[in-house]
């Protein structure tokens, strides 16, 4: 479990989850590893793959994960990047399912900065689960078109700066 960015919840949830599943988490601040001294992400992926069954990484650029994936022979879990926060979305989907039952057909609304990893992840993750997703964000803070396009391939997505355009939320 590699951390470029600090965390409390992510660190504890992965450490506890790995232990619960019978594994042993090796938690490393990547700045104190060879990665912090200039080793390429490709080299790190190849080397770590010889020692572990998976890599969990909380990093900045999505491209870091993609570069490591070029040579890693084990799964890489994105525990956060500047573009996505998929594990948070899985936890949110589980919470919604526990409280609402069926996910398909629910209407989710996200208010605020739509140009961040959470908005991107909500659009793609919730649409993949069959939910309709609306992002209400001011101009200049709306999601990048590439992420909207990816989400629209999976479901119904609305992007607006007008709260009156969206109604009937099941999840906010």
PDB file of N, CA and C in Angstrom, residues 11 19 49 71-72 78 84 87 93-94 97-98 108 125 161 172:
ATOM      1  N   UNK A  11      -5.865   4.661   4.659  1.00  0.00           N
ATOM      2  CA  UNK A  11      -4.828   3.799   5.234  1.00  0.00           C
ATOM      3  C   UNK A  11      -5.442   2.757   6.162  1.00  0.00           C
ATOM      4  N   UNK A  19      -6.051  -7.234   6.261  1.00  0.00           N
ATOM      5  CA  UNK A  19      -5.896  -8.139   7.415  1.00  0.00           C
ATOM      6  C   UNK A  19      -7.116  -9.038   7.553  1.00  0.00           C
ATOM      7  N   UNK A  49       5.947  -6.367  -8.135  1.00  0.00           N
ATOM      8  CA  UNK A  49       5.190  -7.534  -8.600  1.00  0.00           C
ATOM      9  C   UNK A  49       5.851  -8.849  -8.218  1.00  0.00           C
ATOM     10  N   UNK A  71       4.232  -2.277 -16.471  1.00  0.00           N
ATOM     11  CA  UNK A  71       5.163  -3.371 -16.170  1.00  0.00           C
ATOM     12  C   UNK A  71       4.719  -4.251 -15.010  1.00  0.00           C
ATOM     13  N   UNK A  72       3.769  -3.786 -14.222  1.00  0.00           N
ATOM     14  CA  UNK A  72       3.305  -4.597 -13.088  1.00  0.00           C
ATOM     15  C   UNK A  72       2.588  -5.838 -13.613  1.00  0.00           C
ATOM     16  N   UNK A  78      -6.361   1.709  -7.563  1.00  0.00           N
ATOM     17  CA  UNK A  78      -6.288   3.157  -7.428  1.00  0.00           C
ATOM     18  C   UNK A  78      -7.053   3.547  -6.168  1.00  0.00           C
ATOM     19  N   UNK A  84      -9.481  10.370 -10.203  1.00  0.00           N
ATOM     20  CA  UNK A  84     -10.492   9.410  -9.721  1.00  0.00           C
ATOM     21  C   UNK A  84     -10.288   9.045  -8.249  1.00  0.00           C
ATOM     22  N   UNK A  87     -12.407   3.800  -4.976  1.00  0.00           N
ATOM     23  CA  UNK A  87     -12.741   3.036  -3.773  1.00  0.00           C
ATOM     24  C   UNK A  87     -13.772   3.771  -2.926  1.00  0.00           C
ATOM     25  N   UNK A  93     -21.541   3.480  -2.998  1.00  0.00           N
ATOM     26  CA  UNK A  93     -22.549   2.620  -3.620  1.00  0.00           C
ATOM     27  C   UNK A  93     -23.055   1.555  -2.650  1.00  0.00           C
ATOM     28  N   UNK A  94     -22.164   0.997  -1.864  1.00  0.00           N
ATOM     29  CA  UNK A  94     -22.587   0.000  -0.869  1.00  0.00           C
ATOM     30  C   UNK A  94     -23.522   0.640   0.153  1.00  0.00           C
ATOM     31  N   UNK A  97     -26.896   1.238  -1.497  1.00  0.00           N
ATOM     32  CA  UNK A  97     -27.625  -0.017  -1.654  1.00  0.00           C
ATOM     33  C   UNK A  97     -28.187  -0.502  -0.319  1.00  0.00           C
ATOM     34  N   UNK A  98     -27.413  -0.369   0.743  1.00  0.00           N
ATOM     35  CA  UNK A  98     -27.894  -0.777   2.066  1.00  0.00           C
ATOM     36  C   UNK A  98     -29.112   0.026   2.497  1.00  0.00           C
ATOM     37  N   UNK A 108     -29.078  10.385  -8.687  1.00  0.00           N
ATOM     38  CA  UNK A 108     -28.063  10.959  -7.801  1.00  0.00           C
ATOM     39  C   UNK A 108     -27.699  12.355  -8.283  1.00  0.00           C
ATOM     40  N   UNK A 125     -18.880   5.899 -11.902  1.00  0.00           N
ATOM     41  CA  UNK A 125     -19.256   4.797 -11.015  1.00  0.00           C
ATOM     42  C   UNK A 125     -20.760   4.640 -10.864  1.00  0.00           C
ATOM     43  N   UNK A 161     -25.347  24.208 -14.539  1.00  0.00           N
ATOM     44  CA  UNK A 161     -25.039  25.149 -13.467  1.00  0.00           C
ATOM     45  C   UNK A 161     -26.336  25.687 -12.848  1.00  0.00           C
ATOM     46  N   UNK A 172     -28.136  12.629  -2.666  1.00  0.00           N
ATOM     47  CA  UNK A 172     -27.453  13.908  -2.882  1.00  0.00           C
ATOM     48  C   UNK A 172     -26.056  13.788  -2.299  1.00  0.00           C
TER      49      UNK A 172
END
